[in-house]
Structures are given as structure tokens and as C-alpha cells.
């Protein structure tokens, strides 16, 4: 049997596998194509076949203003506008079966600038399993406030949709999806010499580039000077009321009216294909026949 890889496994879904692994760890959805912006306030549904968000509208569009008014939100004010959180220095996450290990300084000695890298690390993936790693440098989270979410929950249109409530923006990202070979990888964001800006600007900015030791699996990287990449976002949908005769639960408000929707596909195997689910029809061939 030949060696397995994502490139030879044509019926697999690497994108969905990466999304599933990151979701299991963070409760948020990964964007397989971070240069394509995921916009805050977008609503729609996750495509079962690709894992992409199929956007059907946005709460900040002109077409949505009447819905805002009916929910008690003044669209001419800034009360419903998304808020930016302070920048973080870095964001690292990795899936189960992936272990963060010490970076071998001797092995990386020939990589210029790695000692001063702004974000770096080494990971080991358990052999026979698939692992995912997501790195963001200097991420900034944009989010819809809980008070606004409480009002948006009353809009009937949104009650059948998923809403993008948080988006992580960053100037540099790296994502990696392993195969099952048990690879040990290292990644780092290296700074090059400062680049002089055009005439009229006194500021010189360093440019960055990603370095990695990956030999197998799939890897994607991006570097810019501005926060233009959106590798990770949060989706929520309105909680559905439960018909119970027992005592009612405490009244929910704000963000509590929303919950995280699970990925819309059956659990995936290590190669990204859906694991068959067998349903017991109630018969048992092991039972003796009546005499």
C-alpha cells in the first residue's frame, strides 16, 4: 500500500478536517482561506460539503435597517457597531493528538533570525492521526456586544441563520494540517531588514516572512503590514425554546440567548472522509428463532 497524503486522497476534504479539528479545540470556525475576509455581522449557513460560510446577508447592510428598527436598535447610531478589542501579541492553537514540544535550537541554527522570531514553535503529531495548528501574529478581535446580541435574537430572520459575532484579524497567519505520518514540525515568523516607506513617510517598517520545516501535510501562510487576514471567527445561532413541563430555567439575556452551532457534517476520519454511521433497526440476528 502506498503512502497516504492529502494530495493523493482525492475523495477527502482537507478543508473540512481542518475546520473540524480547530472547532473541537476552540469552539470557533477556522477560515481555510484567510485572505478572503469573513465580515462581522454576516449571516448565513455553513456549507456541509465545503465548510465555507454561505453568506446570505449582513446586519450592517441597508436592506437590514428595518429589522434593526423593529428589534429596538437605531441604525443611525453606533450602538450596534462592532467593537475592536486591544491587539494581542500572538494566538496559538493546535488540535488533539498534537503536542507542543521544545524547539531544537541546534537544528534551527542555520535559520537566520529565528532566535528573535516574534512567534515560533515546534509541534509533534501523534502517528496515525491527523493534527492541525493555527498561528496568528498580533491578532485583533472584533465583536458584537452582548446587549446588541440580545436585541438581534428577536429578529425572526436571524433565528434560522448563523451569525458571525466575532472575527479575528491579523497581519500574519500560518495554518497547517498534517497527514498521518507523525511528522514533527517547526514554524516561525521571521523579520527581515526594515523597509523604507515611500517619500513623505518617516517610518521604516520591518517586513516578515514565514519559515517552516514541514515536509508533508498541507500548509498555508500569509504576511502583510495591516490586519487583513481573518483565519478564525465565531458563529452563533439563536437558542430554540425547549418544551418542558419541569420548572423553567432562569431567563436568558444578551449573549446567553445564542449558542454555538456544531459543524454540519458527520464526524470525519483521519483522512477527512465521513465515518459511516450504522443505525440499529431493532433486529438482532443472534437471537434464536422460535421453535
Tab-separated table of C-alpha atoms in Angstrom:
chain	number	residue	atom	x	y	z
A	1	UNK	CA	0.000	0.000	0.000
A	2	UNK	CA	1.421	3.404	-0.997
A	3	UNK	CA	1.990	6.288	1.364
A	4	UNK	CA	-1.153	8.274	2.102
A	5	UNK	CA	-1.242	12.052	1.667
A	6	UNK	CA	-3.822	14.799	1.182
A	7	UNK	CA	-2.680	15.230	-2.415
A	8	UNK	CA	-3.328	11.584	-3.287
A	9	UNK	CA	-6.560	11.275	-1.274
A	10	UNK	CA	-8.831	12.843	-3.870
A	11	UNK	CA	-12.100	11.970	-2.129
A	12	UNK	CA	-11.057	13.568	1.158
A	13	UNK	CA	-11.958	17.016	2.446
A	14	UNK	CA	-8.857	18.602	3.943
A	15	UNK	CA	-10.658	21.897	4.445
A	16	UNK	CA	-13.464	20.349	6.478
A	17	UNK	CA	-10.984	18.286	8.516
A	18	UNK	CA	-9.005	21.408	9.463
A	19	UNK	CA	-12.203	23.285	10.384
A	20	UNK	CA	-13.408	20.351	12.494
A	21	UNK	CA	-10.114	19.980	14.378
A	22	UNK	CA	-9.858	23.683	15.207
A	23	UNK	CA	-13.558	23.839	16.145
A	24	UNK	CA	-13.166	20.926	18.558
A	25	UNK	CA	-10.413	22.836	20.356
A	26	UNK	CA	-11.687	26.440	20.236
A	27	UNK	CA	-15.452	26.328	19.620
A	28	UNK	CA	-14.830	28.700	16.692
A	29	UNK	CA	-14.738	28.206	12.951
A	30	UNK	CA	-11.476	28.335	11.012
A	31	UNK	CA	-11.331	30.114	7.676
A	32	UNK	CA	-9.397	27.889	5.244
A	33	UNK	CA	-8.806	30.925	3.026
A	34	UNK	CA	-7.807	33.756	5.431
A	35	UNK	CA	-7.190	36.357	2.664
A	36	UNK	CA	-10.939	36.143	1.929
A	37	UNK	CA	-12.421	38.323	4.653
A	38	UNK	CA	-15.088	36.982	6.967
A	39	UNK	CA	-17.129	40.073	7.780
A	40	UNK	CA	-18.587	40.707	11.210
A	41	UNK	CA	-22.395	40.755	11.155
A	42	UNK	CA	-22.680	38.379	8.211
A	43	UNK	CA	-25.357	35.723	8.474
A	44	UNK	CA	-25.954	32.519	6.569
A	45	UNK	CA	-25.197	28.811	6.879
A	46	UNK	CA	-22.134	26.581	6.768
A	47	UNK	CA	-21.877	24.582	3.543
A	48	UNK	CA	-21.946	20.907	4.510
A	49	UNK	CA	-19.740	19.898	1.586
A	50	UNK	CA	-17.009	22.537	1.846
A	51	UNK	CA	-17.141	24.054	5.334
A	52	UNK	CA	-17.426	27.548	3.828
A	53	UNK	CA	-19.877	30.078	5.225
A	54	UNK	CA	-22.532	30.761	2.611
A	55	UNK	CA	-23.373	34.388	3.375
A	56	UNK	CA	-26.993	35.449	2.793
A	57	UNK	CA	-26.772	38.972	4.194
A	58	UNK	CA	-25.261	41.294	6.779
A	59	UNK	CA	-26.854	43.159	9.674
A	60	UNK	CA	-24.973	46.333	8.644
A	61	UNK	CA	-26.448	46.446	5.138
A	62	UNK	CA	-29.109	48.971	4.123
A	63	UNK	CA	-31.539	46.116	3.496
A	64	UNK	CA	-31.361	45.129	7.160
A	65	UNK	CA	-32.154	48.538	8.682
A	66	UNK	CA	-35.868	47.849	9.097
A	67	UNK	CA	-35.129	44.658	11.018
A	68	UNK	CA	-32.892	46.646	13.373
A	69	UNK	CA	-35.600	49.222	13.988
A	70	UNK	CA	-38.134	46.504	14.805
A	71	UNK	CA	-35.645	44.999	17.275
A	72	UNK	CA	-35.242	48.336	19.070
A	73	UNK	CA	-31.912	49.300	17.531
A	74	UNK	CA	-31.392	52.726	15.976
A	75	UNK	CA	-29.474	52.023	12.724
A	76	UNK	CA	-28.309	55.641	12.572
A	77	UNK	CA	-26.492	55.332	15.891
A	78	UNK	CA	-23.328	53.373	16.540
A	79	UNK	CA	-24.787	51.240	19.339
A	80	UNK	CA	-24.879	48.115	17.184
A	81	UNK	CA	-21.496	48.636	15.550
A	82	UNK	CA	-18.841	46.004	16.228
A	83	UNK	CA	-16.165	46.840	18.780
A	84	UNK	CA	-12.432	46.191	18.450
A	85	UNK	CA	-10.557	44.626	21.344
A	86	UNK	CA	-6.913	45.561	22.039
A	87	UNK	CA	-4.350	43.733	19.938
A	88	UNK	CA	-2.815	40.602	21.399
A	89	UNK	CA	0.812	39.661	20.811
A	90	UNK	CA	0.030	36.224	19.386
A	91	UNK	CA	-2.522	33.430	19.150
A	92	UNK	CA	-1.595	29.745	19.001
A	93	UNK	CA	-3.893	26.754	18.969
A	94	UNK	CA	-3.492	23.125	17.998
A	95	UNK	CA	-5.788	20.135	17.908
A	96	UNK	CA	-5.874	16.974	19.951
A	97	UNK	CA	-3.143	14.448	19.164
A	98	UNK	CA	-0.756	17.385	18.677
A	99	UNK	CA	1.834	18.141	21.338
A	100	UNK	CA	3.804	21.372	21.619
A	101	UNK	CA	7.476	20.478	22.155
A	102	UNK	CA	10.672	22.417	22.718
A	103	UNK	CA	12.201	23.820	19.564
A	104	UNK	CA	15.573	22.217	18.843
A	105	UNK	CA	17.929	25.194	18.795
A	106	UNK	CA	20.747	23.231	17.154
A	107	UNK	CA	18.542	22.005	14.315
A	108	UNK	CA	17.327	25.560	13.602
A	109	UNK	CA	20.750	27.197	13.981
A	110	UNK	CA	21.021	27.669	10.229
A	111	UNK	CA	17.804	29.721	10.028
A	112	UNK	CA	18.735	33.438	10.210
A	113	UNK	CA	16.708	35.438	12.701
A	114	UNK	CA	14.858	32.524	14.276
A	115	UNK	CA	16.106	33.355	17.770
A	116	UNK	CA	14.318	36.723	17.606
A	117	UNK	CA	11.215	35.436	15.800
A	118	UNK	CA	8.051	37.165	17.036
A	119	UNK	CA	6.098	33.903	17.027
A	120	UNK	CA	7.534	30.397	16.750
A	121	UNK	CA	7.120	26.862	17.987
A	122	UNK	CA	7.523	23.143	17.361
A	123	UNK	CA	4.795	20.532	17.391
A	124	UNK	CA	4.691	16.760	17.173
A	125	UNK	CA	1.693	14.965	15.702
A	126	UNK	CA	0.805	11.511	17.005
A	127	UNK	CA	1.480	8.933	14.298
A	128	UNK	CA	-1.658	7.506	12.740
A	129	UNK	CA	-3.684	10.653	13.467
A	130	UNK	CA	-4.303	13.981	11.755
A	131	UNK	CA	-3.420	17.215	13.519
A	132	UNK	CA	-3.959	20.928	12.918
A	133	UNK	CA	-2.028	24.028	14.009
A	134	UNK	CA	-3.166	27.652	13.649
A	135	UNK	CA	-0.944	30.655	14.404
A	136	UNK	CA	-1.820	34.357	14.297
A	137	UNK	CA	0.589	37.204	14.925
A	138	UNK	CA	-0.700	40.356	16.624
A	139	UNK	CA	-4.400	39.362	16.342
A	140	UNK	CA	-7.236	41.797	16.935
A	141	UNK	CA	-10.732	40.585	17.747
A	142	UNK	CA	-13.801	42.460	16.508
A	143	UNK	CA	-17.083	41.528	18.171
A	144	UNK	CA	-20.766	42.368	18.523
A	145	UNK	CA	-21.610	43.405	22.100
A	146	UNK	CA	-23.826	41.185	24.313
A	147	UNK	CA	-26.515	43.876	24.605
A	148	UNK	CA	-26.872	44.080	20.838
A	149	UNK	CA	-26.928	40.286	20.534
A	150	UNK	CA	-29.836	40.230	22.966
A	151	UNK	CA	-31.855	42.509	20.691
A	152	UNK	CA	-30.808	40.730	17.489
A	153	UNK	CA	-32.111	37.441	18.901
A	154	UNK	CA	-35.688	38.712	18.498
A	155	UNK	CA	-35.336	39.058	14.705
A	156	UNK	CA	-37.138	36.134	13.098
A	157	UNK	CA	-34.885	36.064	10.040
A	158	UNK	CA	-31.804	35.506	12.192
A	159	UNK	CA	-33.479	32.700	14.136
A	160	UNK	CA	-32.939	30.381	11.178
A	161	UNK	CA	-29.414	31.597	10.412
A	162	UNK	CA	-25.909	31.532	11.852
A	163	UNK	CA	-24.486	34.950	12.707
A	164	UNK	CA	-20.806	35.972	12.658
A	165	UNK	CA	-20.398	37.567	16.083
A	166	UNK	CA	-16.589	37.632	16.430
A	167	UNK	CA	-13.793	37.850	13.853
A	168	UNK	CA	-10.063	37.649	14.430
A	169	UNK	CA	-7.992	39.920	12.173
A	170	UNK	CA	-4.214	39.661	11.909
A	171	UNK	CA	-1.321	40.803	9.668
A	172	UNK	CA	0.270	37.339	9.586
A	173	UNK	CA	-1.108	33.807	9.861
A	174	UNK	CA	0.077	30.240	9.408
A	175	UNK	CA	-2.079	27.138	9.271
A	176	UNK	CA	-1.004	23.526	8.996
A	177	UNK	CA	-2.879	20.252	8.525
A	178	UNK	CA	-0.840	17.084	8.889
A	179	UNK	CA	-1.226	13.704	7.274
A	180	UNK	CA	-0.926	10.585	9.464
A	181	UNK	CA	2.848	10.099	9.191
A	182	UNK	CA	3.557	11.503	12.664
A	183	UNK	CA	5.590	14.481	11.487
A	184	UNK	CA	7.377	16.872	13.833
A	185	UNK	CA	7.202	20.441	12.537
A	186	UNK	CA	8.591	23.855	13.413
A	187	UNK	CA	7.258	27.238	12.290
A	188	UNK	CA	8.446	30.787	12.881
A	189	UNK	CA	7.671	34.313	11.735
A	190	UNK	CA	10.980	35.914	10.789
A	191	UNK	CA	11.675	39.630	10.446
A	192	UNK	CA	13.786	40.902	7.576
A	193	UNK	CA	15.578	44.240	7.294
A	194	UNK	CA	13.356	47.323	7.697
A	195	UNK	CA	11.754	48.551	4.514
A	196	UNK	CA	11.907	52.309	3.865
A	197	UNK	CA	8.462	53.701	3.142
A	198	UNK	CA	7.802	55.993	0.132
A	199	UNK	CA	8.878	59.634	0.226
A	200	UNK	CA	6.829	61.584	2.744
A	201	UNK	CA	6.880	58.890	5.420
A	202	UNK	CA	9.478	58.934	8.160
A	203	UNK	CA	8.651	55.463	9.452
A	204	UNK	CA	10.558	52.373	8.373
A	205	UNK	CA	8.756	49.091	8.892
A	206	UNK	CA	10.237	45.620	9.049
A	207	UNK	CA	8.791	43.055	6.700
A	208	UNK	CA	8.090	39.495	7.780
A	209	UNK	CA	8.090	36.051	6.225
A	210	UNK	CA	7.126	32.621	7.477
A	211	UNK	CA	9.586	29.761	7.763
A	212	UNK	CA	8.547	26.172	8.384
A	213	UNK	CA	10.120	22.735	8.388
A	214	UNK	CA	7.019	20.946	7.122
A	215	UNK	CA	7.680	18.166	4.637
A	216	UNK	CA	4.248	16.548	4.471
A	217	UNK	CA	0.670	17.665	5.048
A	218	UNK	CA	-0.749	20.993	3.913
A	219	UNK	CA	0.428	24.444	4.994
A	220	UNK	CA	-0.720	27.978	4.192
A	221	UNK	CA	0.942	31.227	5.237
A	222	UNK	CA	0.353	34.940	4.762
A	223	UNK	CA	2.101	38.187	5.744
A	224	UNK	CA	1.048	41.813	5.329
A	225	UNK	CA	1.623	45.052	7.240
A	226	UNK	CA	-2.068	45.562	8.031
A	227	UNK	CA	-4.694	43.405	9.736
A	228	UNK	CA	-6.150	41.964	6.530
A	229	UNK	CA	-6.384	38.213	7.254
A	230	UNK	CA	-9.328	36.541	9.030
A	231	UNK	CA	-8.263	32.992	9.973
A	232	UNK	CA	-10.803	32.473	12.757
A	233	UNK	CA	-14.356	33.574	13.555
A	234	UNK	CA	-17.238	32.814	15.880
A	235	UNK	CA	-20.651	31.703	14.664
A	236	UNK	CA	-23.725	31.724	16.878
A	237	UNK	CA	-27.372	30.901	16.358
A	238	UNK	CA	-30.411	31.695	18.448
A	239	UNK	CA	-31.298	29.108	21.080
A	240	UNK	CA	-34.520	27.297	20.402
A	241	UNK	CA	-37.006	27.142	23.309
A	242	UNK	CA	-37.458	23.774	24.942
A	243	UNK	CA	-40.929	22.396	25.616
A	244	UNK	CA	-40.556	21.037	29.113
A	245	UNK	CA	-43.069	20.533	31.885
A	246	UNK	CA	-40.403	20.879	34.566
A	247	UNK	CA	-39.594	24.198	36.164
A	248	UNK	CA	-38.313	26.741	33.646
A	249	UNK	CA	-34.636	27.658	33.544
A	250	UNK	CA	-33.542	31.175	34.580
A	251	UNK	CA	-34.335	33.808	31.982
A	252	UNK	CA	-31.519	34.273	29.491
A	253	UNK	CA	-30.384	37.656	28.253
A	254	UNK	CA	-27.823	39.054	25.841
A	255	UNK	CA	-25.330	36.551	24.515
A	256	UNK	CA	-26.985	33.788	26.558
A	257	UNK	CA	-29.798	33.788	24.006
A	258	UNK	CA	-27.320	32.401	21.469
A	259	UNK	CA	-25.402	29.151	21.212
A	260	UNK	CA	-22.600	27.747	19.066
A	261	UNK	CA	-23.814	25.585	16.148
A	262	UNK	CA	-21.906	22.323	15.633
A	263	UNK	CA	-20.236	21.528	12.325
A	264	UNK	CA	-22.962	20.297	9.941
A	265	UNK	CA	-21.361	17.004	8.928
A	266	UNK	CA	-20.814	13.575	10.428
A	267	UNK	CA	-17.530	13.001	12.288
A	268	UNK	CA	-14.599	12.762	9.899
A	269	UNK	CA	-11.959	10.062	9.843
A	270	UNK	CA	-8.260	10.851	9.930
A	271	UNK	CA	-8.220	11.109	6.134
A	272	UNK	CA	-11.080	13.616	6.098
A	273	UNK	CA	-13.771	11.263	4.841
A	274	UNK	CA	-17.028	10.857	6.729
A	275	UNK	CA	-17.191	7.907	9.100
A	276	UNK	CA	-20.196	5.699	8.253
A	277	UNK	CA	-22.910	5.690	10.893
A	278	UNK	CA	-24.832	2.453	11.254
A	279	UNK	CA	-28.336	2.578	12.685
A	280	UNK	CA	-29.657	-0.430	14.535
A	281	UNK	CA	-33.102	-1.230	13.147
A	282	UNK	CA	-34.028	-3.232	16.236
A	283	UNK	CA	-33.411	-6.669	14.800
A	284	UNK	CA	-30.776	-8.992	16.201
A	285	UNK	CA	-29.790	-11.973	14.079
A	286	UNK	CA	-28.114	-13.583	17.090
A	287	UNK	CA	-31.457	-14.214	18.785
A	288	UNK	CA	-32.649	-17.828	18.468
A	289	UNK	CA	-35.652	-18.456	16.265
A	290	UNK	CA	-38.898	-19.648	17.825
A	291	UNK	CA	-39.302	-23.385	17.697
